[in-house]
Short mmCIF file of N, CA and C in Angstrom, two decimals:
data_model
loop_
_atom_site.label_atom_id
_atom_site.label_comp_id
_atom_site.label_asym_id
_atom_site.label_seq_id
_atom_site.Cartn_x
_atom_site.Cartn_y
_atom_site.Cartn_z
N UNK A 11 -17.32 12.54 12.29
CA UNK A 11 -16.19 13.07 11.54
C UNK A 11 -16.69 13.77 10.27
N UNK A 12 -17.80 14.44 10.18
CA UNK A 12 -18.44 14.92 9.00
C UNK A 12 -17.67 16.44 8.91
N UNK A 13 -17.14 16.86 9.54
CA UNK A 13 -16.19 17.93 9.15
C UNK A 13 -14.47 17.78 9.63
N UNK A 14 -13.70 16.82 9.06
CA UNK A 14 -12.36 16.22 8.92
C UNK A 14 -12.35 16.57 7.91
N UNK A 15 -10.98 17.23 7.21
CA UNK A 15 -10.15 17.40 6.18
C UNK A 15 -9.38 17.24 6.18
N UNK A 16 -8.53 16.77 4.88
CA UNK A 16 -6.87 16.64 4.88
C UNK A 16 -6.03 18.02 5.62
N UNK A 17 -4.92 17.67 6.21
CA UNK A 17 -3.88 18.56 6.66
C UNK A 17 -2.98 18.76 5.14
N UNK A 18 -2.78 18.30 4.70
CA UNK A 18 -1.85 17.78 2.87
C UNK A 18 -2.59 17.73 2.58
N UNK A 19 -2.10 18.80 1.13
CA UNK A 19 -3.27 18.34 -0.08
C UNK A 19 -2.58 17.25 -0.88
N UNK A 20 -2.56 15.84 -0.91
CA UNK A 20 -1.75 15.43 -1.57
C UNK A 20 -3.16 14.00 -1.89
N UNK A 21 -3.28 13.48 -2.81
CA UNK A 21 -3.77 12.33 -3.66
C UNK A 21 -3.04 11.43 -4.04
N UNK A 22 -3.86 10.07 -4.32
CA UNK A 22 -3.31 8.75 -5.30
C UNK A 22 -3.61 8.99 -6.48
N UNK A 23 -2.53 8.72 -7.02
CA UNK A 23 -3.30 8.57 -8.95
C UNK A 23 -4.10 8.07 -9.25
N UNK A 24 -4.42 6.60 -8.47
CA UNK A 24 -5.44 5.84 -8.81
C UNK A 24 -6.78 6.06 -8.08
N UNK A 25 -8.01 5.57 -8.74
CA UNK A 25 -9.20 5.66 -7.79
C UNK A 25 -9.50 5.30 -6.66
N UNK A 26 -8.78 4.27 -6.39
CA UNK A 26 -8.48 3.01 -5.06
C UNK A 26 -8.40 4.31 -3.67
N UNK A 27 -8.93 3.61 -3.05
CA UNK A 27 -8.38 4.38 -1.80
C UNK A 27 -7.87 3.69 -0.79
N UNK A 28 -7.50 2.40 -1.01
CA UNK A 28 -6.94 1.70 0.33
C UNK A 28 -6.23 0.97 -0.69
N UNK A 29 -5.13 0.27 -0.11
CA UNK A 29 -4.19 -0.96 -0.78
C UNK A 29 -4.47 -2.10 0.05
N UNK A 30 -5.49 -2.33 0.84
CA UNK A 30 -5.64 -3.37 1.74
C UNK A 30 -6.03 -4.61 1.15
N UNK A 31 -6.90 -4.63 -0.19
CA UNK A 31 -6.44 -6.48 -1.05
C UNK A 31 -5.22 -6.67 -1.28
N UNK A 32 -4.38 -5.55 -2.02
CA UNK A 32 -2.99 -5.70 -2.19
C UNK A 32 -1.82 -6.15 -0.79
N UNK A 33 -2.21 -5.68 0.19
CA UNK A 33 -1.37 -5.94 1.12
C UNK A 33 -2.03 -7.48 1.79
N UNK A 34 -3.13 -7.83 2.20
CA UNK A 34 -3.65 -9.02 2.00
C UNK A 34 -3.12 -9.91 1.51
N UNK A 35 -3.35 -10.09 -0.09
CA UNK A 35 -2.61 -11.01 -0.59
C UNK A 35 -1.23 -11.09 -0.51
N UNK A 36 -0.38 -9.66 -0.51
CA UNK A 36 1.17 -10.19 -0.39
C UNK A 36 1.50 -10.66 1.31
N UNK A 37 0.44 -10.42 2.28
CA UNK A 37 1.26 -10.98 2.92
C UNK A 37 0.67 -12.68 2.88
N UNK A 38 -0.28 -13.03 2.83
CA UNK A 38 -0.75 -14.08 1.98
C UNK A 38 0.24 -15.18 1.60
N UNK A 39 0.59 -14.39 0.41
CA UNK A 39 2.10 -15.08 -0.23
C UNK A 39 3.27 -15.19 0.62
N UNK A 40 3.48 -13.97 1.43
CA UNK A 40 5.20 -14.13 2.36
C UNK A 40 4.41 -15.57 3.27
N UNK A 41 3.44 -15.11 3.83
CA UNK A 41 3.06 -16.38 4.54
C UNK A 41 3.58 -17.60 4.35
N UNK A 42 3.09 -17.49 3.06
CA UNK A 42 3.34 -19.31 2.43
C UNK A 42 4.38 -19.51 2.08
N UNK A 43 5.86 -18.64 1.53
CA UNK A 43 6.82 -18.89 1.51
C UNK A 43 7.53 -19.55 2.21
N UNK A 44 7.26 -18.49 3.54
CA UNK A 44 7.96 -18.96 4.88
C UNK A 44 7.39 -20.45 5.35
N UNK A 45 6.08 -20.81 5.19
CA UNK A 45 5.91 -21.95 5.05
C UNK A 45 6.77 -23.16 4.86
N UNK A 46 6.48 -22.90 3.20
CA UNK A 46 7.35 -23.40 2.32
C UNK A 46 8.35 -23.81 2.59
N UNK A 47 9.43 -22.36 3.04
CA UNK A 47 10.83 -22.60 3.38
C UNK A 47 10.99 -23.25 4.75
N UNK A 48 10.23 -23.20 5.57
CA UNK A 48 10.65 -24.14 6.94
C UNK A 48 9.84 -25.13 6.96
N UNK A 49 9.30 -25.81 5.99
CA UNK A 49 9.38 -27.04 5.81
C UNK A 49 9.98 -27.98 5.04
N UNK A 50 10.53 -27.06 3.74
CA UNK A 50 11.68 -27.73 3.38
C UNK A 50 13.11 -27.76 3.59
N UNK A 51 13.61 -27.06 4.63
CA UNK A 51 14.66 -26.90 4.32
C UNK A 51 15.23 -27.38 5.47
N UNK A 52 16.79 -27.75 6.01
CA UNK A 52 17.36 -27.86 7.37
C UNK A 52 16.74 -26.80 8.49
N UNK A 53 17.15 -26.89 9.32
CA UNK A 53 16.44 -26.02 10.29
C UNK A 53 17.65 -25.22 10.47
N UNK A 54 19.12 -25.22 10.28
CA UNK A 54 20.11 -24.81 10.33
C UNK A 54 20.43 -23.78 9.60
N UNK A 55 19.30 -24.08 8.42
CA UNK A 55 20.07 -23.37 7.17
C UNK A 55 18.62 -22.07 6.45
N UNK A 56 18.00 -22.70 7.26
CA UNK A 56 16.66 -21.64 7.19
C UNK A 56 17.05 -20.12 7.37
N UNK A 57 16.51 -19.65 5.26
CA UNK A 57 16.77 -18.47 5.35
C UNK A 57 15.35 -17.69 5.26
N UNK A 58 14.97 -17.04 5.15
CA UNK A 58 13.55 -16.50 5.16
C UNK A 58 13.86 -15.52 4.22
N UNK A 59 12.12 -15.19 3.42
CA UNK A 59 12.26 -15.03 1.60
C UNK A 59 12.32 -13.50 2.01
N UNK A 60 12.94 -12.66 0.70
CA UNK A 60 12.72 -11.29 1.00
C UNK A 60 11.50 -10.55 0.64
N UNK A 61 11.26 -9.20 0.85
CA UNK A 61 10.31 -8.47 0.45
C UNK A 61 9.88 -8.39 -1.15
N UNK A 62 11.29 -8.57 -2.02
CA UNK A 62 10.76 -7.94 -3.11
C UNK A 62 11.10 -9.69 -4.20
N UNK A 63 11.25 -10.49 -3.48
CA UNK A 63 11.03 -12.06 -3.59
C UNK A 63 9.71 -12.30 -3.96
N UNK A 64 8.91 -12.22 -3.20
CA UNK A 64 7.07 -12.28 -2.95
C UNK A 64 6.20 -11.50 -3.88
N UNK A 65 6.52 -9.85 -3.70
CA UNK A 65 5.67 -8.99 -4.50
C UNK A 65 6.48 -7.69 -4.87
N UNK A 66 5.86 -7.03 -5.74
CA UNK A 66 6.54 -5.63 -6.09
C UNK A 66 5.39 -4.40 -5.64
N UNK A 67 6.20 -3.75 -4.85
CA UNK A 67 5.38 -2.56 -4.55
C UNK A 67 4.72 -1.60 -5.30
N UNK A 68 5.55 -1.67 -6.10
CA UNK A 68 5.49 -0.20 -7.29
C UNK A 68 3.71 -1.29 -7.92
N UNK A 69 3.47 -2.72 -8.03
CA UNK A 69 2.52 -3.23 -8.37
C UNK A 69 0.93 -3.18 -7.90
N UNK A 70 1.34 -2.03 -6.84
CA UNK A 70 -0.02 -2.29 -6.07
C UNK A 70 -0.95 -1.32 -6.83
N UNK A 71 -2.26 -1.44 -6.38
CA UNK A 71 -3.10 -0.56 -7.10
C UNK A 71 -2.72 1.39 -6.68
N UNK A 72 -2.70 1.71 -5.42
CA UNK A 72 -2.09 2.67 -5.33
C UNK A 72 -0.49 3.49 -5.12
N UNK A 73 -0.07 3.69 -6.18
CA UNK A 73 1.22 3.32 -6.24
C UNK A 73 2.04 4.27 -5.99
N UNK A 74 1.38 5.54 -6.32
CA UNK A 74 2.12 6.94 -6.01
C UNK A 74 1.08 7.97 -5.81
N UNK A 75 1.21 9.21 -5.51
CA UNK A 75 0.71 9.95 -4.94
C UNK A 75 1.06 11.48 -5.58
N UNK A 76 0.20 12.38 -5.81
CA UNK A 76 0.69 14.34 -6.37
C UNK A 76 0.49 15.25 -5.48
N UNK A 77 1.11 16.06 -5.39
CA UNK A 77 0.26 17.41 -5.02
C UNK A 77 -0.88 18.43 -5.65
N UNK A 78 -1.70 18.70 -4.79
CA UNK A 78 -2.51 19.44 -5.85
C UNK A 78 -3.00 20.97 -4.57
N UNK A 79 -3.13 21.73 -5.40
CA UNK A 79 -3.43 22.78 -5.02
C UNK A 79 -4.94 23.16 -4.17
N UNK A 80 -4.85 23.27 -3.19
CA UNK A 80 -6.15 23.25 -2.37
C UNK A 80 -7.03 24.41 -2.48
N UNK A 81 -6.66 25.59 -3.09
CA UNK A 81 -7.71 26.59 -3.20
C UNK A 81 -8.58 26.50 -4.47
N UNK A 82 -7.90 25.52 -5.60
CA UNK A 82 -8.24 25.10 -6.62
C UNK A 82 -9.16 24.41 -6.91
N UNK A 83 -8.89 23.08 -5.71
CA UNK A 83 -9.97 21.98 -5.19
C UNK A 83 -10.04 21.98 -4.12
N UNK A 84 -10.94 22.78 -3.39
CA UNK A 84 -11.31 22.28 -1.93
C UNK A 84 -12.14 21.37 -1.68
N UNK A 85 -12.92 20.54 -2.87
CA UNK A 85 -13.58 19.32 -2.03
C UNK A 85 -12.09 18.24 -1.97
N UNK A 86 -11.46 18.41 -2.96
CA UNK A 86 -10.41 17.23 -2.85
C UNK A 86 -9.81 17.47 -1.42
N UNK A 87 -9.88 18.31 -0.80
CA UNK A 87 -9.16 18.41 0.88
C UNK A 87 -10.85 18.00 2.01
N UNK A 88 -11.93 17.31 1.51
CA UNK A 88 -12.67 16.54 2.18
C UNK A 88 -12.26 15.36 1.94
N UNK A 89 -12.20 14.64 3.29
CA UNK A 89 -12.18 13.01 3.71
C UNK A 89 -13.41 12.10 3.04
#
């Protein structure tokens, strides 16, 4: 794959290039909630925790993304 480029010129703000500790640990945490919750609770009444219960997205290391102009930066359109 030594000559792959982006189709989008588009970037993270941050240096990070994967969110994969971040998603790790939150699911980590939903894990153990759900745990949590079906072992304490009736089995009747078992509700299961929500998404933004556990973690906040906007928290992860890569959080948003720009456009940038590709004739400007063409290494930024190398993988």
């Amino acid at each position: 794959m030594s000559r792959s480029y982006r189709h989008t010129p588009k970037c993270s703000w941050s240096r990070h290039d994967s969110e994969k500790a971040d998603k790790k640990l939150w699911h980590r945490r939903m894990r153990a909630a759900i745990r949590a919750r079906l072992h304490n609770a009736n089995p009747d009444e078992v509700l299961l925790p929500l998404d933004n219960e556990i973690g906040n997205v906007w928290c992860f290391y890569k959080d948003g993304k720009f456009r940038f102009d590709p004739y400007e930066h063409p290494k930024w359109m190398r993988k």
